Coordinates of C-alpha atoms and ligand atoms in Angstrom, one line a residue:
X147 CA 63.8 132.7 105.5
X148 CA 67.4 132.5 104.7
X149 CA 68.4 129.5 107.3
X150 CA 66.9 125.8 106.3
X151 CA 65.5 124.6 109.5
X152 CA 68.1 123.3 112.1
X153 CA 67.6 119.5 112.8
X154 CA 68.3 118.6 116.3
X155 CA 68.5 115.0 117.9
X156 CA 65.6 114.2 120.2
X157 CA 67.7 111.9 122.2
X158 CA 71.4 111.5 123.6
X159 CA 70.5 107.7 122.5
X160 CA 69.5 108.2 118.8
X161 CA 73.0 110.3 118.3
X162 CA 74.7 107.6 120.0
X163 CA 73.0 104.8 118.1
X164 CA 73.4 106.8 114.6
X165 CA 77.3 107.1 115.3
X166 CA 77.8 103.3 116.2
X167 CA 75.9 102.7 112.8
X168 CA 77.8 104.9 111.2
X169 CA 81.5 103.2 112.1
X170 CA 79.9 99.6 112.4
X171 CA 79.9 98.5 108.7
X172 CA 81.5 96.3 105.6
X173 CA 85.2 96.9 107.1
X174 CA 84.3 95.8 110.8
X175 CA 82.8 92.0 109.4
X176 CA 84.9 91.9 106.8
X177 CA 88.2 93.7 106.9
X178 CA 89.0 93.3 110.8
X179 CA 89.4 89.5 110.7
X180 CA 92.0 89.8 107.6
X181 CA 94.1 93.0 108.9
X182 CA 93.9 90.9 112.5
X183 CA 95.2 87.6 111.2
X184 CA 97.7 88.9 108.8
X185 CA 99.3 91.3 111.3
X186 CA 100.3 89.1 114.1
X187 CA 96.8 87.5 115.6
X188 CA 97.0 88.2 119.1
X189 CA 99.4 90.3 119.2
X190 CA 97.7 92.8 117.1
X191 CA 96.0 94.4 119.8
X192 CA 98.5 95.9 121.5
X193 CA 98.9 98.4 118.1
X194 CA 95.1 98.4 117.8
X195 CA 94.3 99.6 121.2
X196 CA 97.1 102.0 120.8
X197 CA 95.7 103.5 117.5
X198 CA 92.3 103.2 119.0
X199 CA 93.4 106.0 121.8
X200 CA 95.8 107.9 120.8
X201 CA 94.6 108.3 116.8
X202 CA 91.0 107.0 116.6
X203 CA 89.5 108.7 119.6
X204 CA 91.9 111.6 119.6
X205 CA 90.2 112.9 115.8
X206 CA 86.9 111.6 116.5
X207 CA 86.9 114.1 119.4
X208 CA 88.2 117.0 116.8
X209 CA 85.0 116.3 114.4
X210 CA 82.8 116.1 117.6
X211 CA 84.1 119.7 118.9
X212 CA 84.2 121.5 115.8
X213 CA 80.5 120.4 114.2
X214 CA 79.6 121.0 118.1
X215 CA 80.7 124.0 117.8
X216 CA 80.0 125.3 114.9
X217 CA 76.8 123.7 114.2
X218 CA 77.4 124.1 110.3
X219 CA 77.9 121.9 107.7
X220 CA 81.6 121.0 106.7
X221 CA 81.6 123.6 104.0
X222 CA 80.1 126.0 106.0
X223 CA 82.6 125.1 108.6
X224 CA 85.8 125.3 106.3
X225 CA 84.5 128.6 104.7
X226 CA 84.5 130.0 108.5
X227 CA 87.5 128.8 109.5
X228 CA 88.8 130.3 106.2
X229 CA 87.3 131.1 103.1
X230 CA 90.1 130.0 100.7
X231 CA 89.6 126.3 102.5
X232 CA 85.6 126.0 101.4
X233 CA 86.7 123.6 98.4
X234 CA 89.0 121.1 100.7
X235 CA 85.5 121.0 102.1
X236 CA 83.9 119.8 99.1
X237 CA 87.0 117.4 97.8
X238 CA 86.2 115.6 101.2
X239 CA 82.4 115.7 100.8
X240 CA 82.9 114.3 97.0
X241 CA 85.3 111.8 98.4
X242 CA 82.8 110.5 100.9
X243 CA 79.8 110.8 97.9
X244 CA 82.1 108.3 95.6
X245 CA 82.7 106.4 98.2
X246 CA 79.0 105.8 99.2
X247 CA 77.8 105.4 95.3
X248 CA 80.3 102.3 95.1
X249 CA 79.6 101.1 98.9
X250 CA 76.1 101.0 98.2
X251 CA 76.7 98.4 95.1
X252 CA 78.5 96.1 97.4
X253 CA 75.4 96.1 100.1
X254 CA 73.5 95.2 96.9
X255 CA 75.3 92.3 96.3
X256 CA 74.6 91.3 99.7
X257 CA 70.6 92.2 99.3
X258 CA 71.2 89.1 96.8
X259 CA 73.1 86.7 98.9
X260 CA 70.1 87.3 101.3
X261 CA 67.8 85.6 98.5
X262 CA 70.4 83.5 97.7
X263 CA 71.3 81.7 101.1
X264 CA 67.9 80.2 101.5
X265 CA 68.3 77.9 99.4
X266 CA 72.4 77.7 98.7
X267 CA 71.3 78.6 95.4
X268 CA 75.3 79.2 94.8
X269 CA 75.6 75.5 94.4
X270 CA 79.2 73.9 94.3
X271 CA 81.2 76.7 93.0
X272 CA 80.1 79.6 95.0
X273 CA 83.5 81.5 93.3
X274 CA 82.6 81.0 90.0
X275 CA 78.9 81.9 90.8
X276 CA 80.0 84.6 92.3
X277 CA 81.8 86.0 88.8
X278 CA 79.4 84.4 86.3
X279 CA 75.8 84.4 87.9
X280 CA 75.4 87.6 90.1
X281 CA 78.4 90.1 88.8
X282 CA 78.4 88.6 85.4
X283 CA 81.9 90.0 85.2
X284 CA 82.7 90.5 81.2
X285 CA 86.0 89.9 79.7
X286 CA 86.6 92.8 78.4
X287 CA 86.4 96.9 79.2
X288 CA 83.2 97.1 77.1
X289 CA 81.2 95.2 79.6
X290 CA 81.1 98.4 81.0
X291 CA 77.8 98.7 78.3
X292 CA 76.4 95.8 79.5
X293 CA 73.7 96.5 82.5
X294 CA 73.4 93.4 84.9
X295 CA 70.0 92.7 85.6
X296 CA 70.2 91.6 89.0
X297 CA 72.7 94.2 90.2
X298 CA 71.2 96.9 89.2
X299 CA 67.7 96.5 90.5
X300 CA 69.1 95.5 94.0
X301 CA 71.6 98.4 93.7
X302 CA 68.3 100.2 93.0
X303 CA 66.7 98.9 96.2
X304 CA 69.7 100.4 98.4
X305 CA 69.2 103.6 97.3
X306 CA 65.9 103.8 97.5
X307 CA 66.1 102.4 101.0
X308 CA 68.6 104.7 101.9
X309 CA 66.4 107.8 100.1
X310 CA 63.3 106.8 102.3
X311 CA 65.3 107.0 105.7
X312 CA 67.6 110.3 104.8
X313 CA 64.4 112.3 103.1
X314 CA 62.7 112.1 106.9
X315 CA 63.2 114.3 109.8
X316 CA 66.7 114.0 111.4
X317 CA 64.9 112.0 114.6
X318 CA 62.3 110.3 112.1
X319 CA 65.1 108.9 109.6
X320 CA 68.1 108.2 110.6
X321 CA 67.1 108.1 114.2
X322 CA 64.6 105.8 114.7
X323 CA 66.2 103.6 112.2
X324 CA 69.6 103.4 113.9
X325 CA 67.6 102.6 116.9
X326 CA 66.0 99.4 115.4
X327 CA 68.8 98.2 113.2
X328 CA 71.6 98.6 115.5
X329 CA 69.9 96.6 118.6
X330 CA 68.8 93.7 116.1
X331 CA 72.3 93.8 114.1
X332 CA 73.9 93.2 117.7
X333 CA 71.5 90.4 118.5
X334 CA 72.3 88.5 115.2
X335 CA 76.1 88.7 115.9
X336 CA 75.5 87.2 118.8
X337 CA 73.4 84.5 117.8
X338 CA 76.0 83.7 115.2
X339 CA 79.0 84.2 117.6
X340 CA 77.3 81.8 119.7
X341 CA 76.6 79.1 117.2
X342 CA 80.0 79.3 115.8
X343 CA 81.7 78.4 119.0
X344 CA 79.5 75.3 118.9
X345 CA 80.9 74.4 115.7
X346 CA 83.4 71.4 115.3
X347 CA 86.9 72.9 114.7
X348 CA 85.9 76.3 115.8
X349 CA 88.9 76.3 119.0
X350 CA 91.0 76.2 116.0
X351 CA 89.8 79.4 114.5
X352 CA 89.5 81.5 117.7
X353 CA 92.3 80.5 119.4
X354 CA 94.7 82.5 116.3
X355 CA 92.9 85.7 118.2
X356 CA 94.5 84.8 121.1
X357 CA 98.1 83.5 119.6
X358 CA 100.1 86.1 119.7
X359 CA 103.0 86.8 117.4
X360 CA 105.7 89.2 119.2
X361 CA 107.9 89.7 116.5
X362 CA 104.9 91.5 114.2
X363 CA 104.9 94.5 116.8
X364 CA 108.5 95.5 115.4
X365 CA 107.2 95.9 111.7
X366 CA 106.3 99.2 111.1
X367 CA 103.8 97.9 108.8
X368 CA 102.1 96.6 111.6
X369 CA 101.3 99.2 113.3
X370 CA 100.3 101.2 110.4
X371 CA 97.9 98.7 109.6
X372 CA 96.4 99.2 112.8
X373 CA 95.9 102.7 112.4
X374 CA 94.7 102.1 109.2
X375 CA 92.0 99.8 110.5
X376 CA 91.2 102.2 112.8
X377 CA 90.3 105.1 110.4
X378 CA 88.5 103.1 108.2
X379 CA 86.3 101.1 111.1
X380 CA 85.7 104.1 112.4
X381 CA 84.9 106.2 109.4
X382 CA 87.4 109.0 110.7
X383 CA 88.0 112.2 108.3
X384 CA 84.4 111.8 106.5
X385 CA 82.3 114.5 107.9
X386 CA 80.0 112.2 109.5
X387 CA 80.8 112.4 113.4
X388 CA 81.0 116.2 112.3
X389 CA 78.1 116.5 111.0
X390 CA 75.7 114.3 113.6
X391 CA 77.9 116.2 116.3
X392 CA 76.4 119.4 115.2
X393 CA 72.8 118.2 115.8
X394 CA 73.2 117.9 119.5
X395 CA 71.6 120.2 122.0
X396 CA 73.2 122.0 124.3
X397 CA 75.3 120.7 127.6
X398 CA 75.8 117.1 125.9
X399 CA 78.7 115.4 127.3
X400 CA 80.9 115.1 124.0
X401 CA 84.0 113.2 125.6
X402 CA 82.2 110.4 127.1
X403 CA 79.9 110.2 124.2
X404 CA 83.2 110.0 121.7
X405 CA 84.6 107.2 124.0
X406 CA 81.6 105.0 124.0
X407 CA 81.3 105.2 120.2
X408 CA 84.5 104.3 119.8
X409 CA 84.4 101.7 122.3
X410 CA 81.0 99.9 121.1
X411 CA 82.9 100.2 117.3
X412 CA 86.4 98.0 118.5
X413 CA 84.0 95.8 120.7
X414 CA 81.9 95.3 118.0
X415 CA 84.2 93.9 115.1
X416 CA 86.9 92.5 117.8
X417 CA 83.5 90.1 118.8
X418 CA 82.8 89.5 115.3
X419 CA 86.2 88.1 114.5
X420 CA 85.4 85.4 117.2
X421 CA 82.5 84.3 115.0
X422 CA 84.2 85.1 111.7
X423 CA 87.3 82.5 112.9
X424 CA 85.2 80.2 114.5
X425 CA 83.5 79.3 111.2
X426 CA 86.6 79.0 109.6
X427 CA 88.3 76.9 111.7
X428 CA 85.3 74.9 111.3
X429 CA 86.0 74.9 107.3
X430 CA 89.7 74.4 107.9
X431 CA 89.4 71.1 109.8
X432 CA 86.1 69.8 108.2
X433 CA 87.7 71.0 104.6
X434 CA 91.2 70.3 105.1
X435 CA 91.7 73.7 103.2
X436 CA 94.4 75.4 104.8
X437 CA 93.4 78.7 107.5
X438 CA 95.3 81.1 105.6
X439 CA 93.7 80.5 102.1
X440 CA 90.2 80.9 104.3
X441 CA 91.2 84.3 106.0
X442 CA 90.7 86.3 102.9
X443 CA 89.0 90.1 103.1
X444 CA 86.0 91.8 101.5
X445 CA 83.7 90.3 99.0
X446 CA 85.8 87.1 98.5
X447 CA 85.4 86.5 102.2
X448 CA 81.4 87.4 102.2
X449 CA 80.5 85.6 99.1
X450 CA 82.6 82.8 98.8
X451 CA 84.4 81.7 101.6
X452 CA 81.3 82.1 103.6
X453 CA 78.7 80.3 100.8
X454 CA 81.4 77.5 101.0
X455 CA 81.3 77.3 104.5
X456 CA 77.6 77.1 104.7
X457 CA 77.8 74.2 102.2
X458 CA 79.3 72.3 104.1
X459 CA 77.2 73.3 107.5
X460 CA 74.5 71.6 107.0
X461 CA 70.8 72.4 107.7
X462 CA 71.8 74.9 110.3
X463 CA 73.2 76.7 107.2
X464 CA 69.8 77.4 106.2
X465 CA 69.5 80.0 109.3
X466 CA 73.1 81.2 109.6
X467 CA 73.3 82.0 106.6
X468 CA 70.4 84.3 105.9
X469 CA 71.4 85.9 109.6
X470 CA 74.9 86.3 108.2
X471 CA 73.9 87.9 105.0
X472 CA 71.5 90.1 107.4
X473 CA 73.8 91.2 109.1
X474 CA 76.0 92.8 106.6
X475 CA 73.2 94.7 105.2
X476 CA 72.1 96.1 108.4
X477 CA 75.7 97.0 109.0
X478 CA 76.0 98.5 105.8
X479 CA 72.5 100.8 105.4
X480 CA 73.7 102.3 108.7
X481 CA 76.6 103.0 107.1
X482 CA 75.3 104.3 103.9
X483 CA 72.8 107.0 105.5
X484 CA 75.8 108.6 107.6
X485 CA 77.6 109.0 105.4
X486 CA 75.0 110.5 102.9
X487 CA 73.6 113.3 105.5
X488 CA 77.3 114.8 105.8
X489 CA 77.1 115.6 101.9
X490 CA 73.7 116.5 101.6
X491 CA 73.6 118.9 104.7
X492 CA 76.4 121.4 103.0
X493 CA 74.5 120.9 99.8
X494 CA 70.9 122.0 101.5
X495 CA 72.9 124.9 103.9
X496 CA 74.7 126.3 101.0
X497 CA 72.2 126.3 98.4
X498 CA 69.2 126.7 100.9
X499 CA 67.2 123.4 99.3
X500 CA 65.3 121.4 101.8
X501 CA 66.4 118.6 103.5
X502 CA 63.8 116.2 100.7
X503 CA 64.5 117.7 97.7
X504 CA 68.4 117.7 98.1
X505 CA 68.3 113.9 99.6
X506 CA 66.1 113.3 96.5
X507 CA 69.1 114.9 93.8
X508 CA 72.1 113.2 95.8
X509 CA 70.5 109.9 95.6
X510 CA 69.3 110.2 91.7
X511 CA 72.6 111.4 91.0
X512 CA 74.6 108.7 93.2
X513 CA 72.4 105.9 91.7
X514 CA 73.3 106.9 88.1
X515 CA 77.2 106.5 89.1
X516 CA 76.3 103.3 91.0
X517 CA 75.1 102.4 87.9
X518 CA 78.6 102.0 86.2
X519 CA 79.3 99.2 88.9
X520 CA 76.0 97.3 87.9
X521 CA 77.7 96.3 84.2
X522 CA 79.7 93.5 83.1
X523 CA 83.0 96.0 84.0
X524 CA 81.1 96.8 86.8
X525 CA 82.9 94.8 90.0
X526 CA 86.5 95.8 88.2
X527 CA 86.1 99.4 88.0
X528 CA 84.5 99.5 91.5
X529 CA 87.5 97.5 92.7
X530 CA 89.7 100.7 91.0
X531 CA 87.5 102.9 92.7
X532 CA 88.0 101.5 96.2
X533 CA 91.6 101.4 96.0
X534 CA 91.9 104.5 95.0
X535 CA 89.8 106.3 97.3
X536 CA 89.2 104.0 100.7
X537 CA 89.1 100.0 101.3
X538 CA 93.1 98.8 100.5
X539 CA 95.3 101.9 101.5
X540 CA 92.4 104.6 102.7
X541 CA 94.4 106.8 99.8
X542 CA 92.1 109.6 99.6
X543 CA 90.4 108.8 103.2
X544 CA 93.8 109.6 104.7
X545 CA 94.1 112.7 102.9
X546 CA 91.0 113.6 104.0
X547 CA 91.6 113.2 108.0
X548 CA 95.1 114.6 107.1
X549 CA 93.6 117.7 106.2
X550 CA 91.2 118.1 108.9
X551 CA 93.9 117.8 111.0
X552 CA 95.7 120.2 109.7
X553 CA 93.3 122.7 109.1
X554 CA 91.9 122.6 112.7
X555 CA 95.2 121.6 114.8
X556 CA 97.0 124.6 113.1
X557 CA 94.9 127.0 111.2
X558 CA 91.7 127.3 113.7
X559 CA 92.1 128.8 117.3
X560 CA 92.8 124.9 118.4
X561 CA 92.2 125.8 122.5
X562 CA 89.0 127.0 121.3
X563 CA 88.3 123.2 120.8
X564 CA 89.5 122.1 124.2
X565 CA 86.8 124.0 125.9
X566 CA 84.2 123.0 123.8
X567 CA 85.2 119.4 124.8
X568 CA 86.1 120.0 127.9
X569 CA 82.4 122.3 128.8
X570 CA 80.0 119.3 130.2
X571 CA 82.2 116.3 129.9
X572 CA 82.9 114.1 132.5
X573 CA 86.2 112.9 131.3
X574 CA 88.6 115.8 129.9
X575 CA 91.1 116.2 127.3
X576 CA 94.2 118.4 127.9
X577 CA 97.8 118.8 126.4
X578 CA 98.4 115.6 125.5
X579 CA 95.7 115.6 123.0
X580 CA 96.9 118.9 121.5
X581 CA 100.3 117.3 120.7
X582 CA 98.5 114.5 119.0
X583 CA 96.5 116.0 117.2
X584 CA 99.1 118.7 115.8
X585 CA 102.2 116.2 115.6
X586 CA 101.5 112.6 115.9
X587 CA 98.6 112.4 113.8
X588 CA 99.9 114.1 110.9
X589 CA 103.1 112.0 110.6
X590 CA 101.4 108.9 111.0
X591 CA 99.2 109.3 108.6
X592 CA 101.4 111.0 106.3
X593 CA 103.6 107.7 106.9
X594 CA 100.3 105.8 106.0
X595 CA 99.7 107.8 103.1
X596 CA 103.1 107.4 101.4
X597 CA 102.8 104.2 101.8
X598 CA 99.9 103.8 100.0
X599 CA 100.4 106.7 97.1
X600 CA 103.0 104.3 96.5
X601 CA 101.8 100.9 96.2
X602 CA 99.0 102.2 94.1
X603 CA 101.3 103.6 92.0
X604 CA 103.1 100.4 91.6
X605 CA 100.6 97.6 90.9
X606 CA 98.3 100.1 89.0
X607 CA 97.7 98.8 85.4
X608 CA 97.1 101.2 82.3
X609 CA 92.9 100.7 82.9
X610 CA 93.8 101.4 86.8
X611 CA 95.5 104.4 85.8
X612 CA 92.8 105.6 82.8
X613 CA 90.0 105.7 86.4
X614 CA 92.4 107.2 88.3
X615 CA 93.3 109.9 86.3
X616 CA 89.5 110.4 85.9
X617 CA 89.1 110.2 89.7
X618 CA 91.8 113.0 90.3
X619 CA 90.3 115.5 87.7
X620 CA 87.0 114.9 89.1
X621 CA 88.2 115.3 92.7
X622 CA 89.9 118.8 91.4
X623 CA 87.8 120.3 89.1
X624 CA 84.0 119.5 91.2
X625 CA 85.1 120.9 94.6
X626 CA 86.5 124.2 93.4
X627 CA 83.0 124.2 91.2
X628 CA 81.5 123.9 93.9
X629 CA 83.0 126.2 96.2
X630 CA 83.0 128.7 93.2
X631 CA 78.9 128.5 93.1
X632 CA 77.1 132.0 95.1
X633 CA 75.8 130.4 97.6
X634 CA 71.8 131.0 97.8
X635 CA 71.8 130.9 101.3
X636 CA 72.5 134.5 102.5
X637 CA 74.0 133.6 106.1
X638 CA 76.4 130.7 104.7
X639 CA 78.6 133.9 104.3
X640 CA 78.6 135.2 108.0
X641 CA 81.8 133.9 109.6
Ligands
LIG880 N1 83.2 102.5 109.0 C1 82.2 101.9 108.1 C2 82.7 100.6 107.7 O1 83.5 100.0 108.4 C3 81.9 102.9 107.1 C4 82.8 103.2 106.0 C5 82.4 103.2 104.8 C6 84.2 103.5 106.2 C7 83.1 103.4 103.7 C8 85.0 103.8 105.1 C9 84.5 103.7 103.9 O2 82.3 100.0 106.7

């Protein structure tokens, strides 16, 4: 046998329900409300819904037609398309790997807050809980010898979670699991959505959704923050629509498919943001703290706005909170298994391991790195990490999708992709998408990318720099290592 077995989804509805899992996560509960409010409320849309057609869908139908067509993994894929491109393959599949072994700490945390929130156990100062009782953040770099209990068995738990569902059968795993998570995750937003309209003061949250300010949709930044949103929300550039893509059977409708997902990912965190603002207008006018100082983004939202707001909910806290804490870890497994199968299905084609002895390696190997965020240093060096590579300007994300872009708009036979899309779908893409792909996406996220090279550069500090230096030797040296390895597998070569 030189091939590993092929894995192919059982159902159009497990793909489907694996790719909404996949985009749904961290950034859609807690990003979207911040990027929304801070760009113009109501008024955001109009450059949201704009991104979301003419750059989100327009590249998630490029990963859909190429892994549908080649039915490889991305380093397979690259090495076909040209074999001098296999290590932009593996920079992408590293970036996504680094990404995962810091995104899974921050799930972690949340496994906590789940324990935490039944009884409020944050008590009065959920921030400085936050710092001193769960990350134990040290004062100085050599915290980073300093293992944190807590974190690092919970951190523990994710992986192994996420080793149990990636080890299985395509259909077994990550199927069936999307199935159940996904349905229940949508049911708890709801339930929360719904509460937090009942709250007092929550017309005072929602209603900055619906205010609209004009004069944001002439600031360039605007509009780049839109697209940014998009890309991350919907994970664009990481292999993962790629890779599920290439697991479908034959005749599936790929267009219609691409516009659902995208769809059900917008709908998803636009609906989320009506709870999200609800609650805190609630805090606003029962808190007298001011709207602005309550829209904050990522963990400070999650883990202590929110703990503040449920201290001063009352009993009902008891449930919302637990749901809320829930939710983000549903959100964020889904998340975490996506973008895992993309990295290990080169590994297991190139080096011809099964699919449970590779998921075994990449999890052993990504929980050792998680590890470094699960010291006293931990939660500092993971915020360098996320800068650097995803959360505040997608800086190596954008590369990524910048790439692909390239790489498949103008290197590979780019009509070639047109018909694949175009075979069994009911809607069809033509010229227009051919221009945005090859012109409009590359400038805008080139514009995006600047922008963020750049600020990176400027607020970096001399620790900053020390990981990021690190970070770009790594993201060199690894991928051409990588690419330089014989493969085992005797048909990765055949073009
Ligand atoms: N789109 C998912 C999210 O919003 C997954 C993702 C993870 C995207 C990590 C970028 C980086 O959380």
């Amino acid at each position: 046998m030189t091939e590993t077995k092929k894995s192919e989804w059982n159902s159009n509805l497990a793909f489907m329900m694996a790719m909404i899992g996949s985009a749904v996560g961290l950034g859609n509960i807690w990003r979207f409300p911040n990027v929304l409010y801070s760009n113009g409320g109501g008024s955001f849309m109009i450059p949201y819904i704009v991104s979301l057609f003419l750059l989100g869908i327009s590249f998630v139908l490029v990963e859909y037609a190429v892994g549908f067509r080649f039915k490889k993994s991305l380093a397979r894929i690259l090495y076909s398309v040209n074999n001098k491109l296999e290590p932009v393959a593996w920079f992408i599949l590293l970036v996504v790997f680094l990404i995962t072994t810091y995104y899974v700490c921050v799930v972690g945390w949340d496994l906590i807050y789940i324990f935490l929130s039944f009884t409020k156990a944050w008590g009065a100062n959920p921030d400085l809980y936050f710092t001193n009782n769960v990350l134990h953040v040290a004062n100085s770099w050599d915290g980073v010898f300093s293992i944190v209990p807590n974190v690092f068995v919970s951190v523990f738990i994710i992986w192994f979670l996420a080793w149990l569902i990636i080890k299985r059968d395509l259909n077994d795993g990550i199927g069936k699991v999307s199935k159940i998570l996904l349905p229940l995750l949508c049911i708890i937003v709801v339930v929360i959505v719904a509460f937090s309209l009942t709250l007092p003061g929550a017309s005072v949250g929602y209603t900055q959704i619906f205010t609209p300010d004009w004069s944001a949709l002439t600031n360039l930044n605007v509009w780049l923050a839109a697209f940014g949103q998009i890309v991350f929300s919907l994970s664009l550039g990481m292999a993962i629509a790629m890779t599920y893509a290439s697991y479908l059977p034959e005749g599936s409708k790929l267009v219609d498919n691409a516009v659902i997902v995208a769809f059900s990912n917008s709908g998803f965190e636009v609906f989320n943001s009506i709870g999200i603002f609800s609650i805190l207008g609630f805090m606003t006018v029962s808190s007298g703290i001011a709207f602005n100082e309550l829209v904050t983004s990522g963990s400070g939202l999650a883990f202590v706005v929110f703990p503040q707001v449920f201290n001063t909910m009352g009993p009902a806290a008891n449930i919302i909170g637990p749901l809320f804490f829930i939710c983000i870890l549903f959100a964020g497994i889904t998340s975490v298994i996506a973008l895992l199968e993309g990295v290990c299905y080169s590994i297991s084609e190139k080096f011809l391991i099964e699919r449970k002895k590779t998921a075994t390696a990449v999890c052993i190997v990504g929980f050792f790195i998680s590890s470094i965020f699960a010291t006293g240093a931990g939660s500092i060096i993971l915020g360098v990490f996320d800068a650097y590579l995803a959360y505040l300007n997608n800086f190596s994300l954008l590369l990524a999708v910048l790439m692909e872009c390239i790489i498949f708009g103008w290197v590979y036979k780019f009509d070639d992709l047109i018909e694949t899309l175009n075979e069994n779908s009911t809607i069809k893409v033509g010229k227009t998408w051919k221009v945005v792909i090859k012109y409009i996406l590359p400038i805008c996220i080139g514009g995006l990318w600047i922008q963020g090279v750049f600020s990176t550069i400027t607020t970096a500090d001399s620790f900053s720099s020390a990981i990021m230096t690190i970070l770009t030797v790594v993201l060199i040296v690894v991928p051409i290592i990588f690419a330089k390895l014989p493969a085992i597998n005797k048909d990765y070569y055949n073009v």
